[in-house]
mmCIF file of C-alpha atoms in Angstrom:
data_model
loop_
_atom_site.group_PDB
_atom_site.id
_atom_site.type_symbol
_atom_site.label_atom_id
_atom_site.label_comp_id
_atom_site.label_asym_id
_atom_site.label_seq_id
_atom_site.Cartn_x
_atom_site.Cartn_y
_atom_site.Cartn_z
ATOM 1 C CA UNK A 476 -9.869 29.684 62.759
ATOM 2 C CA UNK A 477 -6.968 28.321 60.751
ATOM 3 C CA UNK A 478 -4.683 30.143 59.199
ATOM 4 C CA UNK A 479 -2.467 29.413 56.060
ATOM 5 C CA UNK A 480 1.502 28.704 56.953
ATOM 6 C CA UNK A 481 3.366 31.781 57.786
ATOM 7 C CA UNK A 482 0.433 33.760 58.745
ATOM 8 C CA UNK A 483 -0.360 32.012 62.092
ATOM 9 C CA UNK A 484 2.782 32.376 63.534
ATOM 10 C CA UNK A 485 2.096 36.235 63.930
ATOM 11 C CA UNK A 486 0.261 35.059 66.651
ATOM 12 C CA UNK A 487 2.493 32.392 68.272
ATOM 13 C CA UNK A 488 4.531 32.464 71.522
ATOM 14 C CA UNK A 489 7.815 33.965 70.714
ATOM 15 C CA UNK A 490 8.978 30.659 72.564
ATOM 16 C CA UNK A 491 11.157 28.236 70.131
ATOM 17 C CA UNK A 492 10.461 24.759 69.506
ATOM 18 C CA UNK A 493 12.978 24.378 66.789
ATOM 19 C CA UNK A 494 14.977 21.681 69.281
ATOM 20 C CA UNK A 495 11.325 19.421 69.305
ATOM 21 C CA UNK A 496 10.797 19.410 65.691
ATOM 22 C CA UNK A 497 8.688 22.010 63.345
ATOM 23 C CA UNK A 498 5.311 22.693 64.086
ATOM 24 C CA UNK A 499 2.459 20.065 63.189
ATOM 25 C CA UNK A 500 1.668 21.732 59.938
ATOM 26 C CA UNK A 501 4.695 21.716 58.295
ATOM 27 C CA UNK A 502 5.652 18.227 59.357
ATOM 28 C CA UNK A 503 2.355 16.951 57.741
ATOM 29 C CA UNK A 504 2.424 18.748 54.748
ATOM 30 C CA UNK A 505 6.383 17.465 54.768
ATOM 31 C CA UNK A 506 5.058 14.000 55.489
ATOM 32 C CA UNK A 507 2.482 14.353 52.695
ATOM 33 C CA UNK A 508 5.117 15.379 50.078
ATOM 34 C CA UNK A 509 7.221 12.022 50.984
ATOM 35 C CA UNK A 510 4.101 10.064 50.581
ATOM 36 C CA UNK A 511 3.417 11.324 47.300
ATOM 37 C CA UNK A 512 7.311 11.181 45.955
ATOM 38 C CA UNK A 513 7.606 8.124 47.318
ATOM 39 C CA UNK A 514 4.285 6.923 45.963
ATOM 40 C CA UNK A 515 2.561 5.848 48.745
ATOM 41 C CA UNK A 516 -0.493 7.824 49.318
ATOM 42 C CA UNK A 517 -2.044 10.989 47.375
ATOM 43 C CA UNK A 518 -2.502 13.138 50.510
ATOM 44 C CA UNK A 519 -2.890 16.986 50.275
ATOM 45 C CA UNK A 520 -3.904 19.918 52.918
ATOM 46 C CA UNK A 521 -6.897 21.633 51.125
ATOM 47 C CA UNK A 522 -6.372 25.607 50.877
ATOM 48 C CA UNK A 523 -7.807 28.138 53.310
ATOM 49 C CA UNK A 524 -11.430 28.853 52.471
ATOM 50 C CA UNK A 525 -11.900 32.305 52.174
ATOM 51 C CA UNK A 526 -14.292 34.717 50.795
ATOM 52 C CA UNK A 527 -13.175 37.367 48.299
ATOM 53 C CA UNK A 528 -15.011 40.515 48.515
ATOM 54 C CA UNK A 529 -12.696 42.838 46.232
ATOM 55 C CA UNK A 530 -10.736 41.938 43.043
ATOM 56 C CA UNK A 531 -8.269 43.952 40.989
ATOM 57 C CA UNK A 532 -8.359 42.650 37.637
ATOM 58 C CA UNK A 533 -5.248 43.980 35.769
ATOM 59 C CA UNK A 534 -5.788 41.312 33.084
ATOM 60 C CA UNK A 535 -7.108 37.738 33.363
ATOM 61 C CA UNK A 536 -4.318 36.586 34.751
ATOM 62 C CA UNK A 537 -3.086 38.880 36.656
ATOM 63 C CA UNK A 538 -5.816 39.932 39.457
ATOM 64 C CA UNK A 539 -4.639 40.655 42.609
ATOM 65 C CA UNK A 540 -7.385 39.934 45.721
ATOM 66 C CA UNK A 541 -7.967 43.224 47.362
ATOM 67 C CA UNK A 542 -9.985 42.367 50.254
ATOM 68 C CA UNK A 543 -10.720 38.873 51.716
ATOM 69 C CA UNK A 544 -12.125 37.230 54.279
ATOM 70 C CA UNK A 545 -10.956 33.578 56.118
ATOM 71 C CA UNK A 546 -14.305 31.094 56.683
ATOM 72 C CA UNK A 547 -14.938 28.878 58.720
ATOM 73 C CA UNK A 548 -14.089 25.698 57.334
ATOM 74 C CA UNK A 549 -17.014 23.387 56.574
ATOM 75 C CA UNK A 550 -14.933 20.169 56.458
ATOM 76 C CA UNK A 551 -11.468 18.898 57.377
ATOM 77 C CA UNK A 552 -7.856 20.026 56.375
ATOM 78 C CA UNK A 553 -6.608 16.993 55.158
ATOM 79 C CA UNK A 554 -7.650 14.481 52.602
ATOM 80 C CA UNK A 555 -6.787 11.980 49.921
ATOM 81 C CA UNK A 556 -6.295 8.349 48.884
ATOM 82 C CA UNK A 557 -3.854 5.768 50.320
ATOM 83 C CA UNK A 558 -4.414 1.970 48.882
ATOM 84 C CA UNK A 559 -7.642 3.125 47.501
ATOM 85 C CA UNK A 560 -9.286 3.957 50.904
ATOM 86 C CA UNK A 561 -10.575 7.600 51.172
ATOM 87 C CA UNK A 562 -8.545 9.470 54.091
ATOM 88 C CA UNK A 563 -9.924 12.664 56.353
ATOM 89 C CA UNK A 564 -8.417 14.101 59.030
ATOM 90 C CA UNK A 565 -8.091 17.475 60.787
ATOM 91 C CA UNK A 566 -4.763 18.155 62.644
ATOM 92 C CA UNK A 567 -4.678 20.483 66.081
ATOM 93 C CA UNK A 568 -1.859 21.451 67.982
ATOM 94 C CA UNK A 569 -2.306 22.316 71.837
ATOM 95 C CA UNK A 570 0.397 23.694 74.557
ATOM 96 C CA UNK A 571 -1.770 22.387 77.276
ATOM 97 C CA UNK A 572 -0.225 19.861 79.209
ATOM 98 C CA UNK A 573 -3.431 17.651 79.798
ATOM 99 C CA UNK A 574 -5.949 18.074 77.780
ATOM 100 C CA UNK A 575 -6.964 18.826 74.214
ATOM 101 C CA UNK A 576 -9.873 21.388 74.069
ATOM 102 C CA UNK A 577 -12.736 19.707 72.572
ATOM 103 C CA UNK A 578 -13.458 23.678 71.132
ATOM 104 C CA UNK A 579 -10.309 23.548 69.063
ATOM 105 C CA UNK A 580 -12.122 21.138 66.434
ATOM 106 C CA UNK A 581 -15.394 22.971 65.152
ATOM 107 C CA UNK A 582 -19.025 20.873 65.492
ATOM 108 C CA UNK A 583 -19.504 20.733 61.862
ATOM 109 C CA UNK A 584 -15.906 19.032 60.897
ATOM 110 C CA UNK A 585 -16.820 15.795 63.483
ATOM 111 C CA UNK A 586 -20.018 15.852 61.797
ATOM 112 C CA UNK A 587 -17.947 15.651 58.746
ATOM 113 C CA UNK A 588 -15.529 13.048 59.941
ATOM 114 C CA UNK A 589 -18.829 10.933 61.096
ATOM 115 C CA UNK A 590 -20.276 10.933 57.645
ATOM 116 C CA UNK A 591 -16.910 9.841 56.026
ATOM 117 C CA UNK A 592 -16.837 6.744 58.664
ATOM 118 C CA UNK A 593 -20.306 6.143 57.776
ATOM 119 C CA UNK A 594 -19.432 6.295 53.961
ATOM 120 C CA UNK A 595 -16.584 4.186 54.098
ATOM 121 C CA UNK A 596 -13.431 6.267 54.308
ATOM 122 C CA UNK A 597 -11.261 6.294 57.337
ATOM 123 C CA UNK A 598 -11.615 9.490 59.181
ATOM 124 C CA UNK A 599 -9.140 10.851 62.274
ATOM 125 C CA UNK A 600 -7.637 13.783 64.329
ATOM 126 C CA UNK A 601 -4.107 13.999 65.012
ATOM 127 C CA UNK A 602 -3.453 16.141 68.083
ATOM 128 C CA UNK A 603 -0.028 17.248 68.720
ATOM 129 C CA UNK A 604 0.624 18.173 72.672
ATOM 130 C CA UNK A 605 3.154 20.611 71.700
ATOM 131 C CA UNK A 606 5.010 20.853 74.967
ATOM 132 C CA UNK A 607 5.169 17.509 75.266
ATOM 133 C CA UNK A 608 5.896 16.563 72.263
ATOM 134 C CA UNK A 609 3.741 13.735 71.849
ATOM 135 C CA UNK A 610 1.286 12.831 68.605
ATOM 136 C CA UNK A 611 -2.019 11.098 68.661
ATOM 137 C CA UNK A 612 -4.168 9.986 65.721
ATOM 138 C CA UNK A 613 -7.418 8.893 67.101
ATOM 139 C CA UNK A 614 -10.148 7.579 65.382
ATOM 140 C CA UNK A 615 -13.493 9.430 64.849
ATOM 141 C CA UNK A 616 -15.224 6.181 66.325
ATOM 142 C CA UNK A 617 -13.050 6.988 69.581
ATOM 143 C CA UNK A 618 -13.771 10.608 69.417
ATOM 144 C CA UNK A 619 -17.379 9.964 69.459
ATOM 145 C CA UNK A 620 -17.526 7.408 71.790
ATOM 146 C CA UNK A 621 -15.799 10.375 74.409
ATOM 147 C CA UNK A 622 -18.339 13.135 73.097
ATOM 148 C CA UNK A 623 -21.411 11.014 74.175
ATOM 149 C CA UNK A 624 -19.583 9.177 76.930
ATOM 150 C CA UNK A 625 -18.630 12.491 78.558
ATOM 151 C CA UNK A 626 -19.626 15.938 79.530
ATOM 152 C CA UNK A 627 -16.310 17.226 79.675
ATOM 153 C CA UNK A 628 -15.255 20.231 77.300
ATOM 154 C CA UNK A 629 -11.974 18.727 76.920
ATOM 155 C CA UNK A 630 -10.325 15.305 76.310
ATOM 156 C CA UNK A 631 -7.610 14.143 78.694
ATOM 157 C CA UNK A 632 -4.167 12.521 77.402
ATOM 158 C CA UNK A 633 -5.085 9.595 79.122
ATOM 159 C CA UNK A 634 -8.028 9.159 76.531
ATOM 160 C CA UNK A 635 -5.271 9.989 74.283
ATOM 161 C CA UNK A 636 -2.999 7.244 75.336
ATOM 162 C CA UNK A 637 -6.094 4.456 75.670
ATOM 163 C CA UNK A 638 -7.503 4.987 72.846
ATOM 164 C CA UNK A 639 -5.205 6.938 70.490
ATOM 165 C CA UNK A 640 -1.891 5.958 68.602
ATOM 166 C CA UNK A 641 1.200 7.456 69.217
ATOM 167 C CA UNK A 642 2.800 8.895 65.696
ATOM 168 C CA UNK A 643 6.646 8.487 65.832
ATOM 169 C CA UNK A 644 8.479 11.141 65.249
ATOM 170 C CA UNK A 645 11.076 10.535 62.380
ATOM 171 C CA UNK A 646 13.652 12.424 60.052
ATOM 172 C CA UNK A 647 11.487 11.854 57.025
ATOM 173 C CA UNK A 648 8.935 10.907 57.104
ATOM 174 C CA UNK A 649 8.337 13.131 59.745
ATOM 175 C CA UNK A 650 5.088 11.920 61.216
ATOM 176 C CA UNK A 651 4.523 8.330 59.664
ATOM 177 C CA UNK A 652 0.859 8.624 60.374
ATOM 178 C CA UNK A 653 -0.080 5.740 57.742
ATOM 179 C CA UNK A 654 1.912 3.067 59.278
ATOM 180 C CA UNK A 655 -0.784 3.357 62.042
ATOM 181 C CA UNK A 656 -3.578 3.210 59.539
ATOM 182 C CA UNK A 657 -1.991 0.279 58.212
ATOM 183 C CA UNK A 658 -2.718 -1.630 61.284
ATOM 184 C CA UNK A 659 -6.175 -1.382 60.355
ATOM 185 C CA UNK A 660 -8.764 0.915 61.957
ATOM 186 C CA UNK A 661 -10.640 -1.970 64.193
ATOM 187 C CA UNK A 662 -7.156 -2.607 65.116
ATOM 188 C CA UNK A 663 -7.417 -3.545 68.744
ATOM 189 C CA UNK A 664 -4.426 -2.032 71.493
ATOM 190 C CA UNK A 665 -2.956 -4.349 73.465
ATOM 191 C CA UNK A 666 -3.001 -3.021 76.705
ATOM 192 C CA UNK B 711 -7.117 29.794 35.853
ATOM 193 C CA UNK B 712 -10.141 28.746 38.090
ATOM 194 C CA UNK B 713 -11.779 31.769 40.528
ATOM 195 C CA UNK B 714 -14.256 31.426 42.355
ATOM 196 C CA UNK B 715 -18.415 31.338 42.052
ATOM 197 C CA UNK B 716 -19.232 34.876 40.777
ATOM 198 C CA UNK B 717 -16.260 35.937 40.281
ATOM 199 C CA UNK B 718 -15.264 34.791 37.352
ATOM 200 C CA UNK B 719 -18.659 35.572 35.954
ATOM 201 C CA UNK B 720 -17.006 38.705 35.238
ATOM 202 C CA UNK B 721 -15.186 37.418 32.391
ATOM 203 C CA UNK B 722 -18.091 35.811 30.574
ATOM 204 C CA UNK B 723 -19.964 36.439 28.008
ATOM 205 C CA UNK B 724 -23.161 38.329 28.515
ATOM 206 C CA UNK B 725 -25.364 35.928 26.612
ATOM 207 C CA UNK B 726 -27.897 34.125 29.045
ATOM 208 C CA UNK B 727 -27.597 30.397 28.835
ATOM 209 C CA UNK B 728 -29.905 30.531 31.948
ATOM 210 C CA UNK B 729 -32.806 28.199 29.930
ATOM 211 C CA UNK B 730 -30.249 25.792 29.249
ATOM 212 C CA UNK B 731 -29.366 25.110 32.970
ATOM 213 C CA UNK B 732 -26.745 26.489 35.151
ATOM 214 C CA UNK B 733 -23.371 26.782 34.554
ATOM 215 C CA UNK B 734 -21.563 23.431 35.070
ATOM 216 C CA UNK B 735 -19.987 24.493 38.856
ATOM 217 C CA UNK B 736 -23.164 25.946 40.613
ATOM 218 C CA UNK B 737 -24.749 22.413 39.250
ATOM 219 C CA UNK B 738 -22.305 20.290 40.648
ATOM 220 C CA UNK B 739 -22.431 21.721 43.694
ATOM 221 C CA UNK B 740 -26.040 21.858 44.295
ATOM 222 C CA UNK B 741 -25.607 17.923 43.440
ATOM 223 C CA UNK B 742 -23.040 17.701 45.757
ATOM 224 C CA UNK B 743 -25.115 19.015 48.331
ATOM 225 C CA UNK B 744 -27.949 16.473 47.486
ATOM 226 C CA UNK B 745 -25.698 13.614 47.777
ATOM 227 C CA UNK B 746 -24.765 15.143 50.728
ATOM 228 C CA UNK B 747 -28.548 15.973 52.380
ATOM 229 C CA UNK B 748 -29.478 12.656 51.126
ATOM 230 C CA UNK B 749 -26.456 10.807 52.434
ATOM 231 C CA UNK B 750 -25.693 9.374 49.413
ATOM 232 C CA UNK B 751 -21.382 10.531 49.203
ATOM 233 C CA UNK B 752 -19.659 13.511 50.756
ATOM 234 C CA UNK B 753 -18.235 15.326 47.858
ATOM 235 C CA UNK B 754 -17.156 18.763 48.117
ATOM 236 C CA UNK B 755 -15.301 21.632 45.948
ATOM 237 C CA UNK B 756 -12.287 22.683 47.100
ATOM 238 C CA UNK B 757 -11.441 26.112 48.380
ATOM 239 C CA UNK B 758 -9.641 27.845 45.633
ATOM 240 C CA UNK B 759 -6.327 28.685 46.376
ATOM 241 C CA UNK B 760 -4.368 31.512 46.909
ATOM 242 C CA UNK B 761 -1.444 33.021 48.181
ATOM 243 C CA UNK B 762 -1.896 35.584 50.692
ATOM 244 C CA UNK B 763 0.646 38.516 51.088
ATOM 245 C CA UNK B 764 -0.810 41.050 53.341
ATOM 246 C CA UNK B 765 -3.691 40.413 56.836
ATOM 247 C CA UNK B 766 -4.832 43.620 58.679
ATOM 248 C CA UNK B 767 -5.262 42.221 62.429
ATOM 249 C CA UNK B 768 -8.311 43.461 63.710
ATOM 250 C CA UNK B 769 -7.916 40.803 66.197
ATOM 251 C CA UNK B 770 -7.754 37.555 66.024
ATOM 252 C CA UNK B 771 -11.228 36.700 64.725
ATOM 253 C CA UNK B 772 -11.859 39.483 62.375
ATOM 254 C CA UNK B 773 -8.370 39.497 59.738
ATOM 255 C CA UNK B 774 -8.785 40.963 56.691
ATOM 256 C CA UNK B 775 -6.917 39.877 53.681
ATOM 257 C CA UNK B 776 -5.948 42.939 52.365
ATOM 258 C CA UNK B 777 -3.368 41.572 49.319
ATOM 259 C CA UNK B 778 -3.514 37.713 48.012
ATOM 260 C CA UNK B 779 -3.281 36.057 44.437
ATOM 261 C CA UNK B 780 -4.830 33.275 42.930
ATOM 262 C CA UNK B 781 -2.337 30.336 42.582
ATOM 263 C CA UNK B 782 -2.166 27.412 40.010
ATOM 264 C CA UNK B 783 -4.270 24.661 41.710
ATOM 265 C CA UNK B 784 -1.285 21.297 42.156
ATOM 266 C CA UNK B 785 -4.683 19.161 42.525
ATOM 267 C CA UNK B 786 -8.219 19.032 41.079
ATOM 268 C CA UNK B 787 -11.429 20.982 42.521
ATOM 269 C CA UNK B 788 -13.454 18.461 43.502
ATOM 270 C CA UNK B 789 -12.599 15.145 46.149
ATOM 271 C CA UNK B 790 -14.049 12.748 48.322
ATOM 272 C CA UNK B 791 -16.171 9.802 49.243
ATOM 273 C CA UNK B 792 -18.662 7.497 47.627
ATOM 274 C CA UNK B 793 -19.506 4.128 48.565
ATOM 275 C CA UNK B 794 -15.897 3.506 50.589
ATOM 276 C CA UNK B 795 -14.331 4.996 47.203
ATOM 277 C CA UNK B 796 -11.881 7.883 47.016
ATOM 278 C CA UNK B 797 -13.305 10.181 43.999
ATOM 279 C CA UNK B 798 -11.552 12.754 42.464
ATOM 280 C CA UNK B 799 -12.243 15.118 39.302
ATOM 281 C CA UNK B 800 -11.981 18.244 37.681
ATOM 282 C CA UNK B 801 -14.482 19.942 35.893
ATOM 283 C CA UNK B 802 -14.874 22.495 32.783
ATOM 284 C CA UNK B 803 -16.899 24.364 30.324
ATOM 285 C CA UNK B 804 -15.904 24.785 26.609
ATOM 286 C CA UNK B 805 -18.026 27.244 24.320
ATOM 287 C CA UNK B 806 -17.116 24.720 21.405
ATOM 288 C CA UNK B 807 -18.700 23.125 19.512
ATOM 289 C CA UNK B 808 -16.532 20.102 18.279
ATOM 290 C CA UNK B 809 -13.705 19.421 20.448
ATOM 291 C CA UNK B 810 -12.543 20.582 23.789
ATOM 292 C CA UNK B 811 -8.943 22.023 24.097
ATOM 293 C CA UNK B 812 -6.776 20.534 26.349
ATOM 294 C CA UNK B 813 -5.019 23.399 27.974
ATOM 295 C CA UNK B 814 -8.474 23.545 29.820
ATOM 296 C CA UNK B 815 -6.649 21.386 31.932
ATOM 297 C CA UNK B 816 -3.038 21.971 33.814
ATOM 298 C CA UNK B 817 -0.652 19.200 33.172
ATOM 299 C CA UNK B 818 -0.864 18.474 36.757
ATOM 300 C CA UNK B 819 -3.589 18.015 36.803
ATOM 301 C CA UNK B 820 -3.942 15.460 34.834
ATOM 302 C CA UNK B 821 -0.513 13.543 36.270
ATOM 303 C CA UNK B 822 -2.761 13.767 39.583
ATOM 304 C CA UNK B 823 -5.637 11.709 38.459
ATOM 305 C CA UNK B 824 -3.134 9.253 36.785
ATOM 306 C CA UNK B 825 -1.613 8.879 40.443
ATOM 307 C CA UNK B 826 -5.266 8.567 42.111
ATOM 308 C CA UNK B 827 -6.252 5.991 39.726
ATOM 309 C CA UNK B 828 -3.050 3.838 40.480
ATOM 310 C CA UNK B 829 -3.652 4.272 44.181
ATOM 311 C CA UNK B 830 -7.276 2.771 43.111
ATOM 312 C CA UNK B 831 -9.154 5.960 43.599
ATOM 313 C CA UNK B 832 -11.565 6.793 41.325
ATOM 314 C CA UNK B 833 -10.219 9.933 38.632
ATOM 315 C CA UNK B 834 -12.299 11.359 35.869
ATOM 316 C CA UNK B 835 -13.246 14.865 34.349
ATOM 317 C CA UNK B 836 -16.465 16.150 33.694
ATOM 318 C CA UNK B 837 -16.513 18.406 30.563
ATOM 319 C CA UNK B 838 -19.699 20.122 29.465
ATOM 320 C CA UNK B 839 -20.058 21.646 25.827
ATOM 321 C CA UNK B 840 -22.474 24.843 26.831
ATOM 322 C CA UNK B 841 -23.623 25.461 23.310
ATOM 323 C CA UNK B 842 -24.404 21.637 22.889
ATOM 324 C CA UNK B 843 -25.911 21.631 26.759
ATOM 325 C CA UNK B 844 -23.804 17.607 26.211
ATOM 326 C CA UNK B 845 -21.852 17.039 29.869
ATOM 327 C CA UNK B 846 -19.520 13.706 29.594
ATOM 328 C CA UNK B 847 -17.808 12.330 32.564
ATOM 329 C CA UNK B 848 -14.286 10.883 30.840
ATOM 330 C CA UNK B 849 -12.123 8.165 33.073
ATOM 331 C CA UNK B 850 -9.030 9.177 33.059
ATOM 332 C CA UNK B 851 -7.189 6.340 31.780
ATOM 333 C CA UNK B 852 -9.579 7.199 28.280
ATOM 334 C CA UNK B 853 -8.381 10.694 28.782
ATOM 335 C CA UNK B 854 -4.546 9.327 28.928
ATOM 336 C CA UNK B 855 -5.388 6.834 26.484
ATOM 337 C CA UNK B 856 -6.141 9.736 23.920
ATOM 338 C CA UNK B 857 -3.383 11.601 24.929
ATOM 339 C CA UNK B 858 -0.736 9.004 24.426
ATOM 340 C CA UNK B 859 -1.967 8.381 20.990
ATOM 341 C CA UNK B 860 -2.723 11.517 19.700
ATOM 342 C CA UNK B 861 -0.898 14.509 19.317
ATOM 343 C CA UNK B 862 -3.556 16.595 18.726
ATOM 344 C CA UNK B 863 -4.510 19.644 20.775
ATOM 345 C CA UNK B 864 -7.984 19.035 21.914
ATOM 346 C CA UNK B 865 -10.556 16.256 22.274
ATOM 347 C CA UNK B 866 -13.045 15.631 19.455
ATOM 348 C CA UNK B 867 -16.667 15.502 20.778
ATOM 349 C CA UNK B 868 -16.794 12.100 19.168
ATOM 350 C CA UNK B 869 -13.959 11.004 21.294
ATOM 351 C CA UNK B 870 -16.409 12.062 24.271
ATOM 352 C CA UNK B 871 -19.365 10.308 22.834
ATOM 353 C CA UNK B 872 -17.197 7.235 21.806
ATOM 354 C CA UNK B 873 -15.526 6.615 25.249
ATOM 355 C CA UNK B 874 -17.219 8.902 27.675
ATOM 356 C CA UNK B 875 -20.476 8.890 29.659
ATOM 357 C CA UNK B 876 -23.176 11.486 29.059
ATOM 358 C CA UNK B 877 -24.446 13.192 32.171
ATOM 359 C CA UNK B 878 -28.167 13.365 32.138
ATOM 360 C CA UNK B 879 -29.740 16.661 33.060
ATOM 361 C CA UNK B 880 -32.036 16.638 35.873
ATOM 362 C CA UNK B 881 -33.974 19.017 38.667
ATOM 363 C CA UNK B 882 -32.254 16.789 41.476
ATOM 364 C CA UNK B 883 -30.049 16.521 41.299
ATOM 365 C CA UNK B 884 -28.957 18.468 38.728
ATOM 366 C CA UNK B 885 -25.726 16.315 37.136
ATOM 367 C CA UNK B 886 -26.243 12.518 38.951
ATOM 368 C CA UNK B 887 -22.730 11.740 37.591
ATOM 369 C CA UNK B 888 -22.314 9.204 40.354
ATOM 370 C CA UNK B 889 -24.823 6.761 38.879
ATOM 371 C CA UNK B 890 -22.089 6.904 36.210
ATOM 372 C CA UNK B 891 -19.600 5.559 38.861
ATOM 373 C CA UNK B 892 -22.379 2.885 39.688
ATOM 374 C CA UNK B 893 -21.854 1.269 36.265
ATOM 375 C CA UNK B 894 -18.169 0.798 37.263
ATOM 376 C CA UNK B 895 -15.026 2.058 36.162
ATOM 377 C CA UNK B 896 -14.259 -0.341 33.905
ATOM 378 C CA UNK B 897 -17.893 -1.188 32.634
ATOM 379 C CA UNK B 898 -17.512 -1.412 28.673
ATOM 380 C CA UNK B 899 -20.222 0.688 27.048
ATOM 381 C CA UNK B 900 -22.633 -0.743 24.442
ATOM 382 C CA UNK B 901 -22.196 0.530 20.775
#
């Protein structure tokens, strides 16, 4: 279940990170707002879904949301348009030292990235190993080619580092993700 | 201010309009969710967004949102994918019967589609006229277009006839605004 900014960290480890950079969120969404000043890509983070049970209406625009519930998102948390190409990605952060749980990406947002590949757009995770502080972006193709290549419940950095692309971390942007996609999704690692 | 389905029925008029179709967001989703099924795009509505002040923890997978507010959407409501193509609109009812006012839509709104269309995304609105049961899909560069050389408040109908695209009514799906998009952005229409 994701949370909105703020609200998460209730449930963090008091441990600071400050020294290795923000967490993944805000250095996306701070990434995403240097795209769009800088006019490079339109790239937003959707908002929560929720469902609103109870609403105070004190006038029309003034109603105050009384009792609320989060959902479980149906698609990604990312999308938008960069050079006319339809972007989609979801963005996880793990403090295992390993792996990435394949249970920290729901069923139904792979099937989503799937049907965006199959549609045209370019659709990716970016998995931040927090206490490493390393960033992937791997490509749906690659994170399908694990799920039926594998049994395993989680994916190992080494798939991370094969098949994945380091993001760089920088002052700002923060996480040039796009200069990856610029390379061109078929893009083949030299090794 | 956009809330979300049901909600905001609370603010309508009581007068049925339920022989004259739907109201314009339950039938965009439901043909949303046929180009979906049918794999045909993967268009979605956005989550509406909010800003959320106080959770009750139950635990972690049962928070209730006991105090949030409805925020000014920065973007449109609905995005994503056709045919490799980022698409990108807003949508809206008017209960007149000659012109639709253009506080309907934020400012931002609008300076959003201009920036998808010059990242060559594909930006448009889709107004319907209830009493009229008309729906037009607009382009945004005719929506700027009229803007920049008018100073009036709203948009005649005859501008929508004149430069926009009716949206046929059908049982499924219910608004095929996408065979609009077919024709091409730039397709000139016949007079």
């Amino acid at each position: 279940m994701q949370y909105p900014n703020g609200i998460k960290k209730s449930f963090k480890n008091k441990v600071s990170y400050s020294n290795r950079g923000m967490d993944l969120e805000s250095d996306l969404n701070s990434t995403n707002e240097y795209y769009r000043l800088n006019d490079i890509a339109v790239i937003y983070k959707k908002p929560t879904p929720i469902t609103i049970n109870k609403v105070d209406y004190k006038s029309r625009n003034d109603a105050i949301i009384r009792e609320a519930h989060f959902k479980i998102p149906s698609t990604t948390d990312y999308n938008g348009v960069y050079k006319g190409k339809y972007i989609d990605f979801e963005a996880k952060e793990t403090k295992n030292l390993t792996s990435f749980p394949l249970n920290n990406i729901h069923k139904h947002q792979i099937e989503h990235l799937e049907k965006i590949m199959n549609h045209g757009g370019i659709g990716f995770i970016i998995v931040k190993f927090v206490k490493l502080n390393k960033t992937f972006l791997l490509y749906i193709k690659d994170l399908l080619n694990f799920i039926s290549s594998n049994k395993r419940v989680s994916i190992p950095l080494s798939y991370f580092e094969d098949y994945g692309y380091i993001i760089k971390e920088g002052f700002n942007p923060r996480l040039d993700y796009l200069k990856i996609i610029d390379k061109g999704v078929y893009y083949e690692k030299e090794n």
